[in-house]
XYZ file of C-alpha atoms in Angstrom:
477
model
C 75.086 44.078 5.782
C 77.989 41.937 4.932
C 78.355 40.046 8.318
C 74.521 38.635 7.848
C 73.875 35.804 5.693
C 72.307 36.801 1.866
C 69.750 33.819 2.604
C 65.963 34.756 3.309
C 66.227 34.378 6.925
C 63.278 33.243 9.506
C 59.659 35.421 9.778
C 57.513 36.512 11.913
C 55.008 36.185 9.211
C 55.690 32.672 8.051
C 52.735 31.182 9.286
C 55.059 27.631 8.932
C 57.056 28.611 11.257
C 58.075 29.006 15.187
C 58.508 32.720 14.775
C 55.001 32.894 13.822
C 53.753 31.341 16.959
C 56.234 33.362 19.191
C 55.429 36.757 17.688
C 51.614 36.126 18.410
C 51.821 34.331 21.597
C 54.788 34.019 23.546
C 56.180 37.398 23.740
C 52.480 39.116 24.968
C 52.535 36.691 27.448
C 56.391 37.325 28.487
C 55.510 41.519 28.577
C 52.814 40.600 30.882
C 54.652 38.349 33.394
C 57.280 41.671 33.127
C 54.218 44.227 33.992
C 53.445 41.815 36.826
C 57.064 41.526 38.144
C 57.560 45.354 38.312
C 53.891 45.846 39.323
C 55.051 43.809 42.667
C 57.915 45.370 43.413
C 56.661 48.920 43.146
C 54.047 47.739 45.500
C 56.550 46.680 47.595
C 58.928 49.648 47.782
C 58.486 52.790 50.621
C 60.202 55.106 48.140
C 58.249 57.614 46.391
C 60.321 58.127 43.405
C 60.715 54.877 42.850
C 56.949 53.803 42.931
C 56.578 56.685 40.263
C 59.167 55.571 38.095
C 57.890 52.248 38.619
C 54.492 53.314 37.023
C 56.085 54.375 34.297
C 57.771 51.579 33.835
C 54.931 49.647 33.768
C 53.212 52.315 31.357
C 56.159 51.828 28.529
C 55.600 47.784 28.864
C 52.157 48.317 28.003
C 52.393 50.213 25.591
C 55.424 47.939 24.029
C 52.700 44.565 24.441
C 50.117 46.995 22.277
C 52.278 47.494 19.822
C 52.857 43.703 19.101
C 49.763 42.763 19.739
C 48.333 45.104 17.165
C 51.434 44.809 14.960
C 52.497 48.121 14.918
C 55.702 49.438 13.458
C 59.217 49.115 15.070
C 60.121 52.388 16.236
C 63.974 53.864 17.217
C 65.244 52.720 20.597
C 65.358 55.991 22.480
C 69.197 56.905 23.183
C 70.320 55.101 27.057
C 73.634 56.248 26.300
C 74.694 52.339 25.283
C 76.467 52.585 21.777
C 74.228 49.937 20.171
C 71.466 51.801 20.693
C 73.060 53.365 17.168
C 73.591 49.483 15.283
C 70.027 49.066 16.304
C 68.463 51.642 14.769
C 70.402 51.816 11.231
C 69.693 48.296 11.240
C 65.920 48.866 11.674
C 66.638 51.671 9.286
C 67.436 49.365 6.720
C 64.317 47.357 7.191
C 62.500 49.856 5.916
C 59.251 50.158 8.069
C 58.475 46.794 9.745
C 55.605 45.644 11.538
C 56.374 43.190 14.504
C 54.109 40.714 12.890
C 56.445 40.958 9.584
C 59.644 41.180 10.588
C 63.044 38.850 10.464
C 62.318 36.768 13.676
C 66.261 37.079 15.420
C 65.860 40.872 14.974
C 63.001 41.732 16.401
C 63.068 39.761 19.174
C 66.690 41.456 20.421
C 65.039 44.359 19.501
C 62.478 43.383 22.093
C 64.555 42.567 24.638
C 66.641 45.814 24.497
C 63.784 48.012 24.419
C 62.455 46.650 27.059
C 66.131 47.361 29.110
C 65.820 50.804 27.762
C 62.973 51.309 30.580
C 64.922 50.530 32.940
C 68.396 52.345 31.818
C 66.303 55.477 31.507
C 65.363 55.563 34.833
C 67.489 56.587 38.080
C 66.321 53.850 41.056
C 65.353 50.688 38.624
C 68.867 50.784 36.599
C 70.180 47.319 37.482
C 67.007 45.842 37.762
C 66.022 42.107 36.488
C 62.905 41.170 35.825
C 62.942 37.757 35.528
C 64.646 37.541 38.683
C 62.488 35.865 40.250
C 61.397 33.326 37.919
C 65.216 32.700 37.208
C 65.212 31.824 40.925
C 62.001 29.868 41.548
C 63.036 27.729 38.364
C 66.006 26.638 40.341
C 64.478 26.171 43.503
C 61.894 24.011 41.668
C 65.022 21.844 40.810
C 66.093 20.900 44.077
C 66.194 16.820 43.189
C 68.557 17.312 40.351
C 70.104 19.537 42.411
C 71.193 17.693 44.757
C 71.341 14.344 42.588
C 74.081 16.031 40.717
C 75.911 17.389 43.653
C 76.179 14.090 44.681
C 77.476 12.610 41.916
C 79.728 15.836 41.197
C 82.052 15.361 44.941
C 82.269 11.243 44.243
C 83.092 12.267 40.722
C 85.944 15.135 41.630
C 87.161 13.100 44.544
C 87.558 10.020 42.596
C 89.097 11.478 39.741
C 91.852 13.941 41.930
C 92.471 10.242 44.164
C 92.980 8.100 41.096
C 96.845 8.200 40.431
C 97.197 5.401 38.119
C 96.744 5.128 34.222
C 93.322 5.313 32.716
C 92.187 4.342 29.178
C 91.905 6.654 27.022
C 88.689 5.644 26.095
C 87.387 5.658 29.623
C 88.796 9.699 29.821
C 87.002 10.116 26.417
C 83.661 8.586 27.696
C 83.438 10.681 31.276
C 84.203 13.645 29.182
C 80.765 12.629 26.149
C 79.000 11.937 29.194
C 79.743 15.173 30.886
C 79.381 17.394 27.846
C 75.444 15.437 27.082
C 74.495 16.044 30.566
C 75.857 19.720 29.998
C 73.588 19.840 26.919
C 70.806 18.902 27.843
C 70.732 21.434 30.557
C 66.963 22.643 31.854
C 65.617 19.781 30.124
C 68.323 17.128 32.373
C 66.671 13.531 32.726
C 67.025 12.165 36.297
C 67.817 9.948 34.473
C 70.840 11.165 32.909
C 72.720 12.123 36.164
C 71.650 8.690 38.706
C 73.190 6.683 36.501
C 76.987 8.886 36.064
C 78.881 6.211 37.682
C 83.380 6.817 37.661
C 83.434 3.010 38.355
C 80.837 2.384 35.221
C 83.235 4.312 33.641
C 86.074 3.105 34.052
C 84.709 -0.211 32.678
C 83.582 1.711 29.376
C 80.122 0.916 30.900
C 78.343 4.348 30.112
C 74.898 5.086 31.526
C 72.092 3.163 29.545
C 69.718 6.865 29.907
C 72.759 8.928 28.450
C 72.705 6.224 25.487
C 69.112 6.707 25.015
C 69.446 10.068 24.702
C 72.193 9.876 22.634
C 69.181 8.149 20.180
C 68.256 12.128 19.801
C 71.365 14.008 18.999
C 71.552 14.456 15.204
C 74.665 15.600 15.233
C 77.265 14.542 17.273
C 81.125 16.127 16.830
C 81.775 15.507 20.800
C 84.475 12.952 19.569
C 86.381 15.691 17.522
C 85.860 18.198 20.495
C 87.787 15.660 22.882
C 90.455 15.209 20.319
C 91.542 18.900 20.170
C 91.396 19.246 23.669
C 93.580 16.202 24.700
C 96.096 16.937 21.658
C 96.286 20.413 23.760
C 97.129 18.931 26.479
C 99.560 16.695 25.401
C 101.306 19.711 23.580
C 102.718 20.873 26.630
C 100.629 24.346 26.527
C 100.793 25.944 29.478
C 97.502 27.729 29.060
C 94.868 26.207 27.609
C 91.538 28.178 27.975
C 87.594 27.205 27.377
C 85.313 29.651 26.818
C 81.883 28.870 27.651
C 78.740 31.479 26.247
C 76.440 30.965 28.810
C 72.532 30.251 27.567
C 69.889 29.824 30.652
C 70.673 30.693 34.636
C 69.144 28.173 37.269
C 69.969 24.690 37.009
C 71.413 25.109 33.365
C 73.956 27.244 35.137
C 74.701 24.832 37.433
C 75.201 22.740 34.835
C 77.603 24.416 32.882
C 79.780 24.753 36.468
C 79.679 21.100 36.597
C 81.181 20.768 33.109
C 83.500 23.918 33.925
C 84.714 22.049 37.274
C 85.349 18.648 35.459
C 87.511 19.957 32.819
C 89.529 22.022 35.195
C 90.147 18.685 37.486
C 90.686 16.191 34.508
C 93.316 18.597 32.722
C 91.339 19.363 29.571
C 91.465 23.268 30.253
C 94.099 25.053 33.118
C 90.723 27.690 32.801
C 87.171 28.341 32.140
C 85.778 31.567 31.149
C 81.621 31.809 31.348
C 80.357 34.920 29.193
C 77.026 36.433 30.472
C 74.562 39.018 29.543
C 74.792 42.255 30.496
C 70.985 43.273 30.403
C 67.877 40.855 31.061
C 67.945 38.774 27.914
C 65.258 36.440 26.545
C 64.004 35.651 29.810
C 66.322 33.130 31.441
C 70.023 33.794 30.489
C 72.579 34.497 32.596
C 73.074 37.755 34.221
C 76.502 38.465 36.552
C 73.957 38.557 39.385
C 72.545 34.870 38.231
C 76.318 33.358 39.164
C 76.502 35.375 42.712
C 72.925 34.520 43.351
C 73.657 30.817 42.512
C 76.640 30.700 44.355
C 74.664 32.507 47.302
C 72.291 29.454 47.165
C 75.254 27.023 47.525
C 76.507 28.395 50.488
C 73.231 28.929 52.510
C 71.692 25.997 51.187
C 69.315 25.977 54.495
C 67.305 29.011 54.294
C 67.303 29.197 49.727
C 65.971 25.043 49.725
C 63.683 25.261 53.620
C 61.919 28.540 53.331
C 58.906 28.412 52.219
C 57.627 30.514 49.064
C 54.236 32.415 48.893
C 52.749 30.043 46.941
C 53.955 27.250 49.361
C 52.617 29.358 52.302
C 49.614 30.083 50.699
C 48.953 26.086 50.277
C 50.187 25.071 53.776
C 53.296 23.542 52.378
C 56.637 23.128 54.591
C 59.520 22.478 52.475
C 61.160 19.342 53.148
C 64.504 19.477 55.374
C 67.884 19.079 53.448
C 69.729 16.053 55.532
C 73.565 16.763 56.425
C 74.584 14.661 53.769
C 72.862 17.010 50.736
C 74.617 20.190 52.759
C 77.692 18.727 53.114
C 77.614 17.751 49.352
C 76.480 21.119 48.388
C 78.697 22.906 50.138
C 81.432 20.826 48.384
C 80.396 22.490 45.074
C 80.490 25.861 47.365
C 84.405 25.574 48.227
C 85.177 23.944 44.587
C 83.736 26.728 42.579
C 84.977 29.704 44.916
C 88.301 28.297 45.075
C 88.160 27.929 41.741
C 87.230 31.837 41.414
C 89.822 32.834 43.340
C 92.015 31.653 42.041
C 91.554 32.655 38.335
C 90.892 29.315 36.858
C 87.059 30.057 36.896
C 85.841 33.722 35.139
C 82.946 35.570 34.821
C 82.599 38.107 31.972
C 79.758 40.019 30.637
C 80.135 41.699 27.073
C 77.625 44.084 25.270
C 78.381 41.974 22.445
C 75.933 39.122 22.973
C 72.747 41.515 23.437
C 73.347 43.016 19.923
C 71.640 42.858 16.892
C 71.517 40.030 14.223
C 73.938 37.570 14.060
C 77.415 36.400 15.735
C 78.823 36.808 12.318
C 79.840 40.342 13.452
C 82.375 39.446 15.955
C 84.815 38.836 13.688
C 83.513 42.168 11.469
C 86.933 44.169 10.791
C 84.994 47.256 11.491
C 83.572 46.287 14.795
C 83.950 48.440 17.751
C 86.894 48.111 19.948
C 85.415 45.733 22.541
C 84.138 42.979 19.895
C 87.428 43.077 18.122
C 88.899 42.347 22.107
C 85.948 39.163 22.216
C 87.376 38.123 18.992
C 90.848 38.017 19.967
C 90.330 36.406 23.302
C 88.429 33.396 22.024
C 91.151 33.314 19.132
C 93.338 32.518 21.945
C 90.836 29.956 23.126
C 91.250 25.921 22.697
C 87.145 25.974 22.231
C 84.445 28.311 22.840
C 81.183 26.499 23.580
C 78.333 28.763 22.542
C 74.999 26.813 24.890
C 71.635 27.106 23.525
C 69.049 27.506 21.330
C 69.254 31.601 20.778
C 73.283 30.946 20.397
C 72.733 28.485 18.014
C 70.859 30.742 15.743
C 72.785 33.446 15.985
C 76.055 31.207 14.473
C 74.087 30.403 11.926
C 72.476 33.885 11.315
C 68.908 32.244 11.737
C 69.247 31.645 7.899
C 66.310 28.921 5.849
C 69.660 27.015 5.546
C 68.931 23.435 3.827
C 69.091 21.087 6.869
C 71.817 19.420 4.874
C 74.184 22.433 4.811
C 77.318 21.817 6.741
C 77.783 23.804 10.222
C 80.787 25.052 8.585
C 79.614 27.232 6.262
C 76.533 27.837 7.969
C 78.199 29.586 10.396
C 79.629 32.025 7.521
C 82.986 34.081 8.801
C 83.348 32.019 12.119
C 83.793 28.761 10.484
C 87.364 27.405 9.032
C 89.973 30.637 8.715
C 88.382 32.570 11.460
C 90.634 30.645 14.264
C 87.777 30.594 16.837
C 87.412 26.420 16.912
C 83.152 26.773 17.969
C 81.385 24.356 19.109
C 77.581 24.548 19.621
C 75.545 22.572 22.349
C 71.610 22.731 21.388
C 68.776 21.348 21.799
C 66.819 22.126 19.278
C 63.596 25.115 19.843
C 63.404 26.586 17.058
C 63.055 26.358 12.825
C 66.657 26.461 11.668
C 68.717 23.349 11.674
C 71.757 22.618 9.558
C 74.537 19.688 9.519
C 72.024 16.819 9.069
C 72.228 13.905 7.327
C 70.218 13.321 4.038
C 66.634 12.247 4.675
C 66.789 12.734 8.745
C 64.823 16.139 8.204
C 62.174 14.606 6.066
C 62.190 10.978 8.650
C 61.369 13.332 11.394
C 58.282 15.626 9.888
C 57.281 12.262 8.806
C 56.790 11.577 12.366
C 53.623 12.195 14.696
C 53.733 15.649 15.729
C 56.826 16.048 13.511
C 55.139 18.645 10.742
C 54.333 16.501 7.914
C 53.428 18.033 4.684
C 52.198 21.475 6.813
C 55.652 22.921 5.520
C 56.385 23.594 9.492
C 59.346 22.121 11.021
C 57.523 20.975 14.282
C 59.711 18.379 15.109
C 62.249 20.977 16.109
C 60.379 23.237 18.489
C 60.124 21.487 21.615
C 63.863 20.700 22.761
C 63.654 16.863 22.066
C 65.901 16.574 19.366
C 70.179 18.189 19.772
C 72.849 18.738 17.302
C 76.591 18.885 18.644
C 78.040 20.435 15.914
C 81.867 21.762 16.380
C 84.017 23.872 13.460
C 87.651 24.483 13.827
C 88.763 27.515 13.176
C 92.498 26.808 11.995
């Protein structure tokens, strides 16, 4: 496989590693929730046909969380009439005869994910249906303060910014924009914090937020200077389009998130338009479905009934939501008439591409003997000023999930999409999983040094849990 790094790449049965853990105990856990989810819904359906497919449904998930659990062998995804059912199986092929317990950890856990989709494709009522539907919309629901903190902050921002005719520094411009991408970045894991204290006035004073500083303390990497630089030289070129490419990572407030950033660089002239790329089949949980930015949007517009009625759960423990006051509506349905306007208009897009549910690593989009659609994806973000790839999962599939020395740079980590491939990348990631590249000397061993960071257990703990990010950006000229 020439579009797949030749390093030893990360194993489900490296018992230093995250893959280890998430083999054995996250993904029974994540097949169950799935069983649940579709156990529900059949219950709750009137249609015969449906409750029977529904059962077997349920039958093929159990039978998938057996096979992990009892490390059983990877076997062919049955033909759903999607052509990378084919990539998947010659690459599984190749693998000889793996066990999910011993198995290249970015792999098998597509491989999980699609299989599981395969249930559903195979079926006649449950096509289009999303499993983690519902938790996708509880998690938002459940982040109703930043919510609305950030809406807030979003319409003084916007309002300010489109009022303010006269000159501003260019180091002001350069700080809103760090301070925008960080809060972007950190996403699901957003500090209060982070978004009370995003201030235009502060700003304009170079007086950035004291929390976004802090947290700055935890980015190892930070190119977000470079980033701004490309983007304003853009600008100041005179070209009349000037696109940014977002691949999306987590729906719910992450998604709302990446909006925010989308918005902002629409309004401050850094892109004339923003292009989000979603999945096209439920995908490691959380990421973003086309029905995840219509549901979202949904939310925005009838903020009253999504944020006021009350769940089960809440039902079941006597709890009335509290009341949104007019101001939160009127602020939320600010974000409403931006974004939609925005949508109509063609500045904001929405595309979903087979692409980013394959196999192994992004190094195949720029594969000369990819299918017709990839070699489309490749050309479109050639045309692109920057493509932001969000996320852990992203992350490691730039990088091919590779045991990369932490040292290596992001440029030739990322193999065929670094310098000469003229897609200028630039990852946003908090860090959740093993591989980690771009780093300093010494910062890798000053952080397992740390409590809870590994030590001399030959695990790299300190980057599991999402409190570390690297920023790292390649140009592609």
């Amino acid at each position: 496989m020439e579009f797949e790094p030749k390093i030893r790449t990360s194993s489900t049965a490296d018992k230093t590693s995250f893959a280890y853990e998430t083999a054995r105990k996250r993904w029974p856990i994540i097949i169950t929730q799935a069983i649940d989810d579709v156990y529900r819904t059949t219950g709750q359906t009137d249609d015969a046909a449906k409750r029977e497919e529904g059962k077997k449904i349920i039958n093929d998930l159990a039978t998938l969380k057996y096979e992990v659990q009892h490390d059983r062998a990877l076997t062919p995804i049955p033909d759903d009439g999607v052509s990378d059912v084919a990539t998947y199986n010659q690459i599984l092929e190749s693998l000889g005869k793996p066990t999910w317990l011993n198995v290249s950890w970015l792999f098998s856990e597509c491989y999980l994910y699609r299989r599981i989709s395969t249930s559903f494709a195979l079926s006649t009522h449950w096509k289009n249906y999303d499993i983690f539907a519902r938790q996708k919309i509880k998690t938002f629901r459940s982040s109703r303060p930043a919510v609305l903190e950030l809406a807030a902050r979003y319409k003084d921002l916007i309002t300010q910014l489109r009022s303010h005719t006269g000159e501003t520094s260019e180091e002001a411009d350069k700080l809103l924009f760090t301070e925008m991408c960080e809060i972007c970045l950190w996403g699901n894991a957003t500090d209060l914090s982070l978004l009370t204290s995003l201030s235009y006035e502060d700003i304009q004073k170079l007086q950035g937020s004291e929390a976004r500083k802090k947290s700055e303390a935890n980015i190892l990497v930070n190119d977000l200077e470079e980033v701004y630089k490309q983007l304003v030289e853009a600008k100041k070129a005179g070209k009349k389009e000037r696109v940014v490419d977002i691949v999306l990572d987590n729906a719910g407030f992450e998604l709302y998130v990446d909006l925010i950033l989308a918005g902002y660089l629409l309004t401050a002239g850094l892109a004339t338009r923003v292009t989000l790329h979603a999945k096209s089949i439920p995908w490691f949980v959380s990421d973003v479905l086309p029905g995840d930015f219509g549901a979202l949007l949904n939310a925005l517009a009838a903020p009253v009934p999504f944020f006021e009625t009350a769940t089960e759960e809440e039902e079941l423990q006597d709890k009335t939501p509290e009341k949104l006051s007019d101001k939160e509506k009127e602020e939320l349905s600010f974000l409403f008439q931006e974004w939609s306007i925005l949508h109509a208009e063609g500045k904001l897009g929405l595309r979903a591409n087979r692409f980013w549910t394959g196999p192994g690593s992004f190094w195949r989009l720029v594969d000369p003997n990819a299918d017709e659609q990839t070699k489309e994806l490749a050309e479109d973000l050639r045309r692109s000023e920057l493509v932001v790839f969000k996320g852990d999962l992203n992350y490691r599939k730039l990088v091919g999930d590779g045991e990369w020395d932490p040292t290596t740079p992001f440029t030739e980590a990322i193999g065929p999409l670094g310098p000469g491939s003229g897609i200028n990348v630039l990852a946003l990631r908090t860090c959740k999983a093993d591989v980690v590249v771009g780093l300093p000397k010494g910062v890798d061993e000053e952080l397992r040094a740390r409590e809870g960071g590994g030590g001399d257990s030959g695990a790299r703990k300190w980057a599991w849990n999402g409190k570390y990010a690297v920023v790292s950006f390649s140009e592609g000229a």
